Short mmCIF file of C-alpha atoms in Angstrom, two decimals:
data_model
loop_
_atom_site.label_atom_id
_atom_site.label_comp_id
_atom_site.label_asym_id
_atom_site.label_seq_id
_atom_site.Cartn_x
_atom_site.Cartn_y
_atom_site.Cartn_z
CA UNK A 1 -188.54 205.43 -27.68
CA UNK A 2 -186.02 202.81 -26.56
CA UNK A 3 -184.95 199.89 -28.73
CA UNK A 4 -187.01 197.38 -26.74
CA UNK A 5 -190.22 199.39 -27.03
CA UNK A 6 -189.62 199.86 -30.74
CA UNK A 7 -189.04 196.14 -31.25
CA UNK A 8 -192.21 195.41 -29.31
CA UNK A 9 -194.20 197.85 -31.45
CA UNK A 10 -192.69 196.34 -34.61
CA UNK A 11 -193.60 192.83 -33.45
CA UNK A 12 -197.15 193.79 -32.50
CA UNK A 13 -197.64 195.49 -35.86
CA UNK A 14 -196.26 192.54 -37.79
CA UNK A 15 -198.61 190.18 -35.94
CA UNK A 16 -201.58 192.42 -36.64
CA UNK A 17 -200.72 192.72 -40.33
CA UNK A 18 -200.29 188.98 -40.69
CA UNK A 19 -203.80 188.22 -39.38
CA UNK A 20 -206.16 186.82 -42.04
CA UNK A 21 -208.84 189.30 -40.83
CA UNK A 22 -206.51 192.13 -41.77
CA UNK A 23 -206.21 190.83 -45.33
CA UNK A 24 -210.02 190.85 -45.52
CA UNK A 25 -210.12 194.48 -44.36
CA UNK A 26 -207.42 195.49 -46.85
CA UNK A 27 -209.20 193.72 -49.70
CA UNK A 28 -212.51 195.42 -48.86
CA UNK A 29 -210.83 198.82 -48.52
CA UNK A 30 -209.13 198.45 -51.91
CA UNK A 31 -212.37 197.25 -53.49
CA UNK A 32 -214.29 200.17 -51.94
CA UNK A 33 -211.68 202.74 -53.03
CA UNK A 34 -211.64 201.52 -56.62
CA UNK A 35 -215.41 201.25 -56.73
CA UNK A 36 -215.79 204.79 -55.42
CA UNK A 37 -213.24 206.17 -57.88
CA UNK A 38 -213.70 207.17 -61.51
CA UNK A 39 -211.81 204.12 -62.67
CA UNK A 40 -214.61 201.78 -61.69
CA UNK A 41 -216.72 202.43 -64.79
CA UNK A 42 -215.58 201.98 -68.39
CA UNK A 43 -216.36 205.61 -69.22
CA UNK A 44 -214.63 206.89 -66.07
CA UNK A 45 -211.58 204.76 -66.84
CA UNK A 46 -211.54 206.03 -70.42
CA UNK A 47 -211.63 209.64 -69.25
CA UNK A 48 -208.70 209.06 -66.94
CA UNK A 49 -206.69 207.54 -69.82
CA UNK A 50 -207.47 210.46 -72.11
CA UNK A 51 -205.19 212.69 -70.00
CA UNK A 52 -202.27 210.33 -70.65
CA UNK A 53 -203.17 210.10 -74.36
CA UNK A 54 -203.28 213.89 -74.74
CA UNK A 55 -199.92 214.24 -72.98
CA UNK A 56 -198.45 211.56 -75.23
CA UNK A 57 -199.80 213.22 -78.39
CA UNK A 58 -198.55 216.69 -77.44
CA UNK A 59 -195.11 215.45 -76.37
CA UNK A 60 -194.80 213.39 -79.54
CA UNK A 61 -195.74 216.42 -81.64
CA UNK A 62 -193.21 218.69 -79.88
CA UNK A 63 -190.27 216.34 -79.30
CA UNK A 64 -190.38 213.60 -81.94
CA UNK A 65 -188.39 215.54 -84.55
CA UNK A 66 -185.66 216.54 -82.11
CA UNK A 67 -185.34 213.57 -79.80
CA UNK A 68 -187.29 210.82 -81.55
CA UNK A 69 -184.81 210.23 -84.36
CA UNK A 70 -182.86 207.07 -83.86
CA UNK A 71 -185.24 205.70 -81.24
CA UNK A 72 -187.29 202.87 -82.72
CA UNK A 73 -190.84 202.90 -81.40
CA UNK A 74 -190.57 206.46 -80.06
CA UNK A 75 -194.31 206.66 -79.17
CA UNK A 76 -193.88 203.64 -76.88
CA UNK A 77 -190.65 205.16 -75.53
CA UNK A 78 -192.61 208.31 -74.60
CA UNK A 79 -195.62 206.44 -73.25
CA UNK A 80 -193.48 204.30 -70.93
CA UNK A 81 -191.83 207.42 -69.53
CA UNK A 82 -195.07 209.35 -69.13
CA UNK A 83 -196.98 206.63 -67.29
CA UNK A 84 -194.10 205.75 -65.00
CA UNK A 85 -193.32 209.32 -63.97
CA UNK A 86 -197.03 210.21 -63.77
CA UNK A 87 -197.67 207.28 -61.45
CA UNK A 88 -194.77 208.30 -59.24
CA UNK A 89 -195.98 211.91 -59.06
CA UNK A 90 -199.67 211.19 -58.46
CA UNK A 91 -199.19 208.26 -56.07
CA UNK A 92 -196.68 210.12 -53.89
CA UNK A 93 -198.89 213.22 -53.90
CA UNK A 94 -201.84 211.11 -52.69
CA UNK A 95 -199.70 209.37 -50.08
CA UNK A 96 -198.37 212.68 -48.83
CA UNK A 97 -201.74 213.38 -47.21
CA UNK A 98 -202.64 209.86 -46.18
CA UNK A 99 -201.96 210.28 -42.45
CA UNK A 100 -203.38 213.73 -42.17
CA UNK A 101 -206.58 212.98 -44.15
CA UNK A 102 -207.14 209.67 -42.39
CA UNK A 103 -206.28 210.87 -38.89
CA UNK A 104 -209.80 210.17 -37.70
CA UNK A 105 -209.62 206.58 -38.89
CA UNK A 106 -206.07 206.10 -37.61
CA UNK A 107 -207.01 207.26 -34.11
CA UNK A 108 -210.47 205.76 -33.87
CA UNK A 109 -210.23 202.31 -35.34
CA UNK A 110 -208.04 199.25 -35.19
CA UNK A 111 -207.50 199.34 -38.96
CA UNK A 112 -203.70 199.17 -39.34
CA UNK A 113 -202.24 202.37 -40.77
CA UNK A 114 -200.43 200.32 -43.38
CA UNK A 115 -203.86 199.42 -44.77
CA UNK A 116 -204.72 203.09 -45.14
CA UNK A 117 -201.51 203.60 -47.10
CA UNK A 118 -202.04 200.58 -49.35
CA UNK A 119 -205.71 201.34 -49.94
CA UNK A 120 -204.84 204.92 -50.89
CA UNK A 121 -202.23 203.88 -53.42
CA UNK A 122 -204.54 201.22 -54.85
CA UNK A 123 -206.51 203.75 -56.91
CA UNK A 124 -203.37 205.00 -58.64
CA UNK A 125 -202.04 201.48 -58.94
CA UNK A 126 -205.23 200.39 -60.69
CA UNK A 127 -204.83 203.09 -63.33
CA UNK A 128 -201.12 202.30 -63.61
CA UNK A 129 -201.96 198.62 -64.16
CA UNK A 130 -204.32 199.51 -67.03
CA UNK A 131 -201.69 201.74 -68.60
CA UNK A 132 -199.02 199.05 -68.25
CA UNK A 133 -201.39 196.59 -69.93
CA UNK A 134 -201.74 199.04 -72.83
CA UNK A 135 -197.93 199.32 -73.01
CA UNK A 136 -197.71 195.53 -73.13
CA UNK A 137 -200.18 195.36 -76.03
CA UNK A 138 -198.27 198.04 -77.96
CA UNK A 139 -194.97 196.33 -77.19
CA UNK A 140 -196.38 193.06 -78.53
CA UNK A 141 -197.56 194.88 -81.65
CA UNK A 142 -194.04 196.23 -82.22
CA UNK A 143 -192.64 192.75 -81.61
CA UNK A 144 -190.51 193.92 -78.65
CA UNK A 145 -192.12 191.86 -75.90
CA UNK A 146 -190.68 188.47 -74.96
CA UNK A 147 -190.96 185.99 -72.09
CA UNK A 148 -187.80 187.49 -70.69
CA UNK A 149 -189.62 190.85 -70.63
CA UNK A 150 -192.39 189.31 -68.53
CA UNK A 151 -189.93 187.98 -65.94
CA UNK A 152 -188.03 191.23 -65.72
CA UNK A 153 -191.32 193.13 -65.51
CA UNK A 154 -192.28 191.45 -62.22
CA UNK A 155 -188.98 192.35 -60.56
CA UNK A 156 -188.95 195.91 -61.84
CA UNK A 157 -192.60 196.54 -60.97
CA UNK A 158 -192.23 195.26 -57.40
CA UNK A 159 -189.09 197.34 -56.83
CA UNK A 160 -190.76 200.40 -58.30
CA UNK A 161 -193.86 200.00 -56.11
CA UNK A 162 -191.54 199.65 -53.10
CA UNK A 163 -189.81 202.90 -54.05
CA UNK A 164 -193.13 204.75 -54.48
CA UNK A 165 -194.45 203.42 -51.15
CA UNK A 166 -191.22 204.32 -49.38
CA UNK A 167 -191.16 207.86 -50.71
CA UNK A 168 -194.89 208.19 -49.98
CA UNK A 169 -194.49 207.03 -46.38
CA UNK A 170 -191.66 209.49 -45.78
CA UNK A 171 -193.71 212.31 -47.31
CA UNK A 172 -196.82 211.44 -45.31
CA UNK A 173 -194.82 211.71 -42.08
CA UNK A 174 -193.09 214.94 -43.00
CA UNK A 175 -196.39 216.52 -44.09
CA UNK A 176 -197.70 216.10 -40.53
CA UNK A 177 -194.81 218.17 -39.19
CA UNK A 178 -194.61 220.79 -41.93
CA UNK A 179 -197.45 221.62 -44.28
CA UNK A 180 -195.03 223.30 -46.73
CA UNK A 181 -193.87 219.85 -47.78
CA UNK A 182 -196.93 219.73 -50.04
CA UNK A 183 -195.82 222.81 -51.99
CA UNK A 184 -192.18 221.76 -52.12
CA UNK A 185 -193.15 218.33 -53.38
CA UNK A 186 -195.51 219.77 -55.99
CA UNK A 187 -192.54 221.68 -57.48
CA UNK A 188 -190.08 218.79 -57.18
CA UNK A 189 -192.54 216.30 -58.62
CA UNK A 190 -193.05 218.45 -61.71
CA UNK A 191 -189.29 218.62 -62.14
CA UNK A 192 -189.12 214.84 -62.36
CA UNK A 193 -190.85 215.00 -65.73
CA UNK A 194 -187.85 216.90 -67.08
CA UNK A 195 -184.92 215.48 -65.14
CA UNK A 196 -185.98 211.94 -66.02
CA UNK A 197 -185.31 210.89 -69.62
CA UNK A 198 -189.00 210.74 -70.53
CA UNK A 199 -188.79 212.36 -73.98
CA UNK A 200 -185.01 212.39 -74.53
CA UNK A 201 -182.42 209.67 -74.29
CA UNK A 202 -179.52 209.68 -71.86
CA UNK A 203 -177.17 209.34 -74.85
CA UNK A 204 -178.24 212.78 -76.07
CA UNK A 205 -176.78 214.38 -72.89
CA UNK A 206 -173.23 215.28 -71.98
CA UNK A 207 -171.33 212.57 -70.02
CA UNK A 208 -171.53 214.64 -66.82
CA UNK A 209 -175.29 215.17 -67.06
CA UNK A 210 -175.76 211.54 -67.98
CA UNK A 211 -173.88 210.42 -64.87
CA UNK A 212 -175.74 212.90 -62.67
CA UNK A 213 -179.17 211.81 -63.87
CA UNK A 214 -178.33 208.11 -63.83
CA UNK A 215 -177.05 208.13 -60.26
CA UNK A 216 -178.91 210.98 -58.55
CA UNK A 217 -182.36 210.69 -60.06
CA UNK A 218 -184.00 207.67 -58.38
CA UNK A 219 -186.45 207.29 -61.27
CA UNK A 220 -183.84 207.04 -64.06
CA UNK A 221 -182.82 203.40 -63.52
CA UNK A 222 -186.46 202.36 -63.18
CA UNK A 223 -187.38 204.05 -66.43
CA UNK A 224 -184.46 202.32 -68.12
CA UNK A 225 -185.70 199.02 -66.68
CA UNK A 226 -189.30 199.58 -67.81
CA UNK A 227 -188.03 200.41 -71.28
CA UNK A 228 -185.94 197.25 -71.23
CA UNK A 229 -189.20 195.39 -70.52
CA UNK A 230 -191.28 197.04 -73.20
CA UNK A 231 -188.71 197.94 -75.86
CA UNK A 232 -185.62 195.76 -75.53
CA UNK A 233 -187.08 192.31 -75.04
CA UNK A 234 -186.10 192.27 -71.36
CA UNK A 235 -182.40 193.03 -71.92
CA UNK A 236 -181.14 195.11 -69.02
CA UNK A 237 -177.64 195.70 -67.69
CA UNK A 238 -177.15 193.86 -64.39
CA UNK A 239 -175.97 196.98 -62.48
CA UNK A 240 -179.17 198.82 -63.44
CA UNK A 241 -181.33 195.93 -62.28
CA UNK A 242 -179.37 195.74 -59.04
CA UNK A 243 -179.75 199.49 -58.59
CA UNK A 244 -183.54 199.16 -58.98
CA UNK A 245 -183.83 196.22 -56.60
CA UNK A 246 -181.63 197.79 -53.94
CA UNK A 247 -183.05 201.29 -54.10
CA UNK A 248 -186.67 200.06 -53.99
CA UNK A 249 -186.04 197.70 -51.08
CA UNK A 250 -183.84 200.03 -49.07
CA UNK A 251 -186.05 203.09 -49.50
CA UNK A 252 -189.14 201.14 -48.40
CA UNK A 253 -187.40 199.48 -45.46
CA UNK A 254 -185.88 202.74 -44.20
CA UNK A 255 -189.12 204.70 -44.68
CA UNK A 256 -191.18 202.02 -42.92
CA UNK A 257 -188.88 201.96 -39.90
CA UNK A 258 -189.03 205.76 -39.67
CA UNK A 259 -192.81 205.58 -40.12
CA UNK A 260 -193.17 203.11 -37.25
CA UNK A 261 -190.99 205.27 -35.02
CA UNK A 262 -192.70 208.59 -35.73
CA UNK A 263 -196.31 207.86 -36.71
CA UNK A 264 -197.59 208.47 -33.17
CA UNK A 265 -195.94 211.89 -32.87
CA UNK A 266 -197.00 212.71 -36.43
CA UNK A 267 -200.65 212.00 -35.64
CA UNK A 268 -200.39 214.13 -32.47
CA UNK A 269 -199.35 217.10 -34.59
CA UNK A 270 -201.72 216.64 -37.50
CA UNK B 1 -206.83 181.92 -12.15
CA UNK B 2 -206.40 182.24 -15.92
CA UNK B 3 -204.23 184.89 -17.56
CA UNK B 4 -205.96 188.29 -17.61
CA UNK B 5 -207.12 189.65 -20.95
CA UNK B 6 -205.76 193.11 -20.15
CA UNK B 7 -202.88 193.94 -17.87
CA UNK B 8 -202.01 197.62 -17.48
CA UNK B 9 -198.91 198.32 -15.45
CA UNK B 10 -198.22 201.97 -14.59
CA UNK B 11 -199.29 202.89 -18.12
CA UNK B 12 -199.18 206.54 -19.06
CA UNK B 13 -199.92 208.40 -22.25
CA UNK B 14 -198.42 211.71 -23.23
CA UNK B 15 -199.55 213.78 -26.21
CA UNK B 16 -197.54 216.60 -27.69
CA UNK B 17 -199.88 219.48 -28.33
CA UNK B 18 -199.07 222.68 -30.17
CA UNK B 19 -198.63 225.72 -27.94
CA UNK B 20 -199.70 228.05 -30.70
CA UNK B 21 -200.85 227.75 -34.27
CA UNK B 22 -197.99 226.35 -36.33
CA UNK B 23 -196.27 228.32 -39.04
CA UNK B 24 -193.09 227.55 -40.94
CA UNK B 25 -191.27 230.41 -39.24
CA UNK B 26 -192.27 229.19 -35.77
CA UNK B 27 -191.28 225.63 -36.70
CA UNK B 28 -187.84 226.84 -37.83
CA UNK B 29 -187.44 228.95 -34.68
CA UNK B 30 -188.34 225.92 -32.59
CA UNK B 31 -185.77 223.82 -34.42
CA UNK B 32 -182.99 226.36 -33.93
CA UNK B 33 -183.84 227.81 -30.55
CA UNK B 34 -184.80 226.62 -27.08
CA UNK B 35 -188.46 227.64 -27.43
CA UNK B 36 -190.36 224.48 -28.37
CA UNK B 37 -193.38 224.48 -30.63
CA UNK B 38 -195.22 221.87 -28.60
CA UNK B 39 -195.85 221.11 -24.97
CA UNK B 40 -196.48 217.81 -23.24
CA UNK B 41 -199.97 216.88 -22.19
CA UNK B 42 -200.36 213.80 -20.04
CA UNK B 43 -203.76 212.30 -20.78
CA UNK B 44 -203.13 209.27 -18.55
CA UNK B 45 -200.74 208.67 -15.67
CA UNK B 46 -199.86 205.64 -13.61
CA UNK B 47 -202.71 203.43 -14.79
CA UNK B 48 -202.61 199.91 -13.39
CA UNK B 49 -205.43 197.38 -13.57
CA UNK B 50 -206.27 193.96 -14.96
CA UNK B 51 -209.37 192.74 -16.73
CA UNK B 52 -210.26 189.07 -16.79
CA UNK B 53 -211.93 187.38 -19.76
CA UNK B 54 -215.70 187.73 -19.60
CA UNK B 55 -215.70 190.89 -17.48
CA UNK B 56 -217.93 193.82 -18.42
CA UNK B 57 -216.19 197.01 -17.38
CA UNK B 58 -217.47 200.58 -17.49
CA UNK B 59 -215.02 203.47 -17.66
CA UNK B 60 -216.46 206.67 -16.24
CA UNK B 61 -215.21 210.17 -15.64
CA UNK B 62 -215.64 213.75 -16.69
CA UNK B 63 -214.89 214.93 -20.23
CA UNK B 64 -211.12 215.07 -20.72
CA UNK B 65 -210.42 212.60 -17.91
CA UNK B 66 -208.69 210.17 -20.30
CA UNK B 67 -211.47 207.64 -21.00
CA UNK B 68 -211.06 207.59 -24.78
CA UNK B 69 -207.26 207.52 -24.52
CA UNK B 70 -207.49 204.53 -22.18
CA UNK B 71 -209.74 202.70 -24.62
CA UNK B 72 -207.35 203.52 -27.48
CA UNK B 73 -204.50 201.97 -25.51
CA UNK B 74 -206.62 198.90 -24.83
CA UNK B 75 -207.54 198.65 -28.52
CA UNK B 76 -203.86 198.89 -29.53
CA UNK B 77 -204.47 202.09 -31.50
CA UNK B 78 -202.00 203.98 -29.32
CA UNK B 79 -198.94 202.81 -27.45
CA UNK B 80 -198.33 203.92 -23.86
CA UNK B 81 -195.63 206.58 -23.48
CA UNK B 82 -194.40 204.77 -20.38
CA UNK B 83 -195.42 201.68 -18.46
CA UNK B 84 -197.09 198.84 -20.30
CA UNK B 85 -200.47 197.75 -21.58
CA UNK B 86 -200.64 194.08 -22.47
CA UNK B 87 -203.77 192.92 -24.23
CA UNK B 88 -204.08 189.23 -25.07
CA UNK B 89 -206.63 189.60 -27.89
CA UNK B 90 -207.47 192.27 -30.41
CA UNK B 91 -210.85 193.81 -29.66
CA UNK B 92 -213.60 194.97 -31.97
CA UNK B 93 -213.48 198.65 -31.11
CA UNK B 94 -216.13 201.20 -32.02
CA UNK B 95 -215.18 204.78 -31.31
CA UNK B 96 -217.04 206.69 -33.99
CA UNK B 97 -219.74 204.91 -35.92
CA UNK B 98 -218.84 206.52 -39.26
CA UNK B 99 -215.28 205.16 -39.21
CA UNK B 100 -214.81 202.40 -41.77
CA UNK B 101 -217.62 203.60 -44.00
CA UNK B 102 -217.33 205.07 -47.49
CA UNK B 103 -220.04 207.67 -48.04
CA UNK B 104 -219.75 207.46 -51.84
CA UNK B 105 -220.67 203.79 -51.96
CA UNK B 106 -224.11 202.16 -51.63
CA UNK B 107 -225.26 200.93 -48.23
CA UNK B 108 -224.74 197.27 -49.16
CA UNK B 109 -221.09 197.82 -50.10
CA UNK B 110 -220.64 199.56 -46.79
CA UNK B 111 -222.06 196.57 -44.99
CA UNK B 112 -219.29 194.43 -46.51
CA UNK B 113 -216.67 197.07 -45.80
CA UNK B 114 -217.64 197.67 -42.19
CA UNK B 115 -218.30 193.95 -41.78
CA UNK B 116 -214.63 193.38 -42.68
CA UNK B 117 -213.58 195.95 -40.08
CA UNK B 118 -215.69 193.97 -37.60
CA UNK B 119 -213.87 190.76 -38.54
CA UNK B 120 -216.35 189.26 -40.99
CA UNK B 121 -215.46 187.90 -44.42
CA UNK B 122 -217.75 188.51 -47.40
CA UNK B 123 -219.21 185.02 -47.27
CA UNK B 124 -220.00 185.49 -43.56
CA UNK B 125 -221.61 188.89 -44.13
CA UNK B 126 -223.62 187.93 -47.21
CA UNK B 127 -226.38 185.92 -45.45
CA UNK B 128 -226.65 188.67 -42.80
CA UNK B 129 -227.24 191.61 -45.16
CA UNK B 130 -231.04 191.43 -45.11
CA UNK B 131 -231.10 191.11 -41.30
CA UNK B 132 -228.71 194.05 -40.89
CA UNK B 133 -230.80 196.26 -43.17
CA UNK B 134 -233.94 195.26 -41.32
CA UNK B 135 -232.38 195.84 -37.93
CA UNK B 136 -231.21 199.29 -39.03
CA UNK B 137 -234.70 199.94 -40.45
CA UNK B 138 -233.33 200.86 -43.88
CA UNK B 139 -234.44 197.84 -45.92
CA UNK B 140 -235.54 200.01 -48.85
CA UNK B 141 -232.24 201.92 -48.92
CA UNK B 142 -229.84 199.06 -49.61
CA UNK B 143 -228.63 200.50 -52.92
CA UNK B 144 -228.73 204.17 -51.94
CA UNK B 145 -225.38 205.94 -51.50
CA UNK B 146 -224.48 206.06 -47.83
CA UNK B 147 -224.20 209.85 -47.93
CA UNK B 148 -227.96 210.02 -48.56
CA UNK B 149 -228.67 208.46 -45.15
CA UNK B 150 -229.13 210.57 -42.05
CA UNK B 151 -226.53 210.37 -39.29
CA UNK B 152 -228.98 208.41 -37.15
CA UNK B 153 -229.50 205.87 -39.92
CA UNK B 154 -225.75 205.51 -40.39
CA UNK B 155 -225.33 204.97 -36.67
CA UNK B 156 -228.04 202.29 -36.69
CA UNK B 157 -226.37 200.63 -39.67
CA UNK B 158 -222.95 200.54 -37.98
CA UNK B 159 -224.38 199.18 -34.74
CA UNK B 160 -226.49 196.58 -36.55
CA UNK B 161 -223.30 195.27 -38.17
CA UNK B 162 -221.45 195.27 -34.84
CA UNK B 163 -224.33 193.31 -33.27
CA UNK B 164 -223.72 190.53 -35.82
CA UNK B 165 -219.93 190.47 -35.43
CA UNK B 166 -218.39 187.34 -33.91
CA UNK B 167 -216.00 189.30 -31.63
CA UNK B 168 -215.17 187.97 -28.17
CA UNK B 169 -213.84 191.27 -26.92
CA UNK B 170 -215.64 194.56 -27.51
CA UNK B 171 -214.72 198.17 -26.82
CA UNK B 172 -217.32 200.94 -27.13
CA UNK B 173 -216.67 204.62 -26.66
CA UNK B 174 -219.85 206.64 -26.22
CA UNK B 175 -221.26 204.65 -29.09
CA UNK B 176 -224.89 204.74 -28.05
CA UNK B 177 -225.37 208.48 -27.75
CA UNK B 178 -228.33 209.86 -29.75
CA UNK B 179 -229.82 206.42 -30.47
CA UNK B 180 -233.61 206.72 -30.82
CA UNK B 181 -236.01 204.83 -28.55
CA UNK B 182 -237.00 202.23 -31.15
CA UNK B 183 -233.41 201.27 -31.90
CA UNK B 184 -232.48 201.42 -28.23
CA UNK B 185 -234.62 198.32 -27.79
CA UNK B 186 -232.33 196.53 -30.32
CA UNK B 187 -229.33 197.77 -28.36
CA UNK B 188 -230.79 196.52 -25.10
CA UNK B 189 -231.46 193.11 -26.60
CA UNK B 190 -227.83 192.97 -27.78
CA UNK B 191 -226.50 193.94 -24.36
CA UNK B 192 -228.70 191.43 -22.58
CA UNK B 193 -227.21 188.71 -24.80
CA UNK B 194 -223.74 190.15 -24.25
CA UNK B 195 -224.15 190.31 -20.47
CA UNK B 196 -225.08 186.63 -20.38
CA UNK B 197 -222.23 185.61 -22.68
CA UNK B 198 -218.55 184.97 -21.82
CA UNK B 199 -217.53 187.87 -24.07
CA UNK B 200 -215.50 190.73 -22.60
CA UNK B 201 -216.61 194.35 -22.92
CA UNK B 202 -215.19 197.71 -21.93
CA UNK B 203 -217.26 200.79 -22.58
CA UNK B 204 -217.64 204.43 -21.74
CA UNK B 205 -220.92 206.25 -21.49
CA UNK B 206 -222.46 209.10 -19.59
CA UNK B 207 -225.65 207.05 -19.25
CA UNK B 208 -224.99 205.65 -15.79
CA UNK B 209 -228.24 203.68 -15.64
CA UNK B 210 -227.15 201.81 -18.76
CA UNK B 211 -223.68 201.13 -17.33
CA UNK B 212 -225.05 199.88 -14.00
CA UNK B 213 -227.39 197.55 -15.86
CA UNK B 214 -224.79 195.85 -18.03
CA UNK B 215 -221.41 196.21 -16.26
CA UNK B 216 -220.36 194.56 -13.02
CA UNK B 217 -217.28 196.69 -12.62
CA UNK B 218 -216.43 200.36 -13.17
CA UNK B 219 -213.19 202.31 -13.36
CA UNK B 220 -213.45 205.99 -12.47
CA UNK B 221 -210.86 208.18 -14.17
CA UNK B 222 -210.10 211.61 -12.83
CA UNK B 223 -207.57 213.89 -14.55
CA UNK B 224 -205.89 210.92 -16.18
CA UNK B 225 -205.55 208.82 -13.02
CA UNK B 226 -207.64 205.99 -11.63
CA UNK B 227 -209.69 207.42 -8.80
CA UNK B 228 -211.62 204.28 -7.99
CA UNK B 229 -211.98 200.76 -9.37
CA UNK B 230 -214.63 198.36 -8.09
CA UNK B 231 -218.24 197.17 -8.34
CA UNK B 232 -220.06 199.31 -10.88
CA UNK B 233 -222.90 200.33 -8.53
CA UNK B 234 -220.49 201.58 -5.82
CA UNK B 235 -218.09 203.40 -8.14
CA UNK B 236 -220.86 205.09 -10.12
CA UNK B 237 -222.64 206.11 -6.89
CA UNK B 238 -219.41 207.66 -5.57
CA UNK B 239 -218.84 209.48 -8.85
CA UNK B 240 -222.40 210.80 -8.93
CA UNK B 241 -222.12 211.94 -5.30
CA UNK B 242 -219.04 213.97 -6.14
CA UNK B 243 -220.57 215.43 -9.28
CA UNK B 244 -223.62 216.73 -7.39
#
C-alpha cells in the first residue's frame, strides 16, 4: 500500500470514528457486552472478584513472611500488583482473538473494527474498574490516598489502557497470521506474574536484575505508578511517570498504524 | 448534474487466499523460501461506474462473480486493491441479518443494539420498539433471549429494524432470502415506499422478478468484471438468456 492510499484510509477511518452515530454504536456494544457478561449481576460480579480474593489470600499466605516485611500495607501492595497484571493478561488474551472471532462482523457490517476492539476490552475494563475502586477504598482506609493520588491515577490509568490496547492490537493481527501466537502468549503472559514485582519489591533484587526488570518489563513502571497512587499518596519519580506516558502512547500509536496497514490482509487469512 | 453518490474508477479487489492448510512449518518455509503460502485471487477487476443519488441499482451475476465484494467496497468495509471507489455517504448495509445482534441478550436489548448499527439512538428507537416487535410478529417474545428465536424470526426482527431506520442510502446483499410469504408483504410495502422515495439503494438478489420491480438499473458482474450496465429489465433479460 502506498503512502497516499494509507493516508486516505487513515482519514476515512478517522472520519467514520468521529461520527456521533459511531459513538452510539460503541456505547450500545459496550452496554450489550457488559449486560451479557457475568459482571452484570451482583452475584456474577462477586464470583468474578472471588478469584482475585483467593489469589490475594494465597499469595499473602505464601509470600508475606519473606517479602512482606518492611512493606507497609503489604496486602494492598499485593492486591495492586495482582489486579494490574491480571487485567493485562486477561485483556490482551481476549484482544488476541478479536479479529479472528469477529471476522464475520468485520467483513459484513460497517461497524468500525476499532469498536469491536473497544467493546471486547470493555468487559475486562469493567471488572478492572471495580477492582480499582476496591483498591481506592482500602487505600483510603490505610490513609494513603490523597488528591494528588487521584490526579496521578487518571494519567497512569489512561497510559496503561493505551499500553494494553496497543499490545492487544498487535497480538490480534499476529494471531491472524500465526495461530501459535496464542500458545506463546499464554506462556509469556503467565511469566509476567513473576517478572513483575507483584509480590516482591525491586529493592529485594540485585542491581542488575532491578535494572533489567525496570527497563525491559513494560509493566514494571506502571505497577510502580499504580502503587504510587494507592500507597504513596501520589508521589512518583518523574522519569517513571514519563516512562509510563511515553510507552503507553507510543505502543498504542505504533500498534494502531500497523493495525490499519495490515487489518485487510489479516482478515483475508483468518 | 449533481455529484454522484458512488464513483468507481477502475476499482479492483484482490484477496490473498491460502494455497493449502496453514501450519507453522509451512508458514516458516514460506517466510524463508520462494514458495508462498498464499496466492492472489482477484474478486473484482477494472470496475468503473457511477451511481447518482436516488438511484435503485441491482447487482446480478452468478455465485462468485464478485457481487458481495462490490457491495463491501461500496459500504467501505473493504478498500480496493487498485483503482478507487469514492462514496459520498456511508450506507446502512445489511449483509447478514444476524450481524450486530447478541444472542445472549433479550430481544428488546437487541433492538437497541441493532438500532444503533442502523443509525438510531436509544431515544429514537424507544418509541418504535412495539411497532418493530409487531412487524416481526414476535410481540410476546420481547424479553426472551434472542437465541431462543428461530432464524426466520431473527431475520424478521433485523429487517423490521432496518425498515424503521432513517438511512438515505441502503445496501442489501441477498437479505430477503427465505423470508416467508406473510413477512414478504411487509418487505414489499417497504420497497414500494423506498422506490417512491429519493433514497438510494443497491442490492443483490437471485429473485429477478423482485429486482425488476424495484430497481431501474442493473449491473451484471461476470467473473469479477462488469459485463453489462443499463436498464434493469434489459440487463436481467440478457443475463437470463445467457443462463438458459
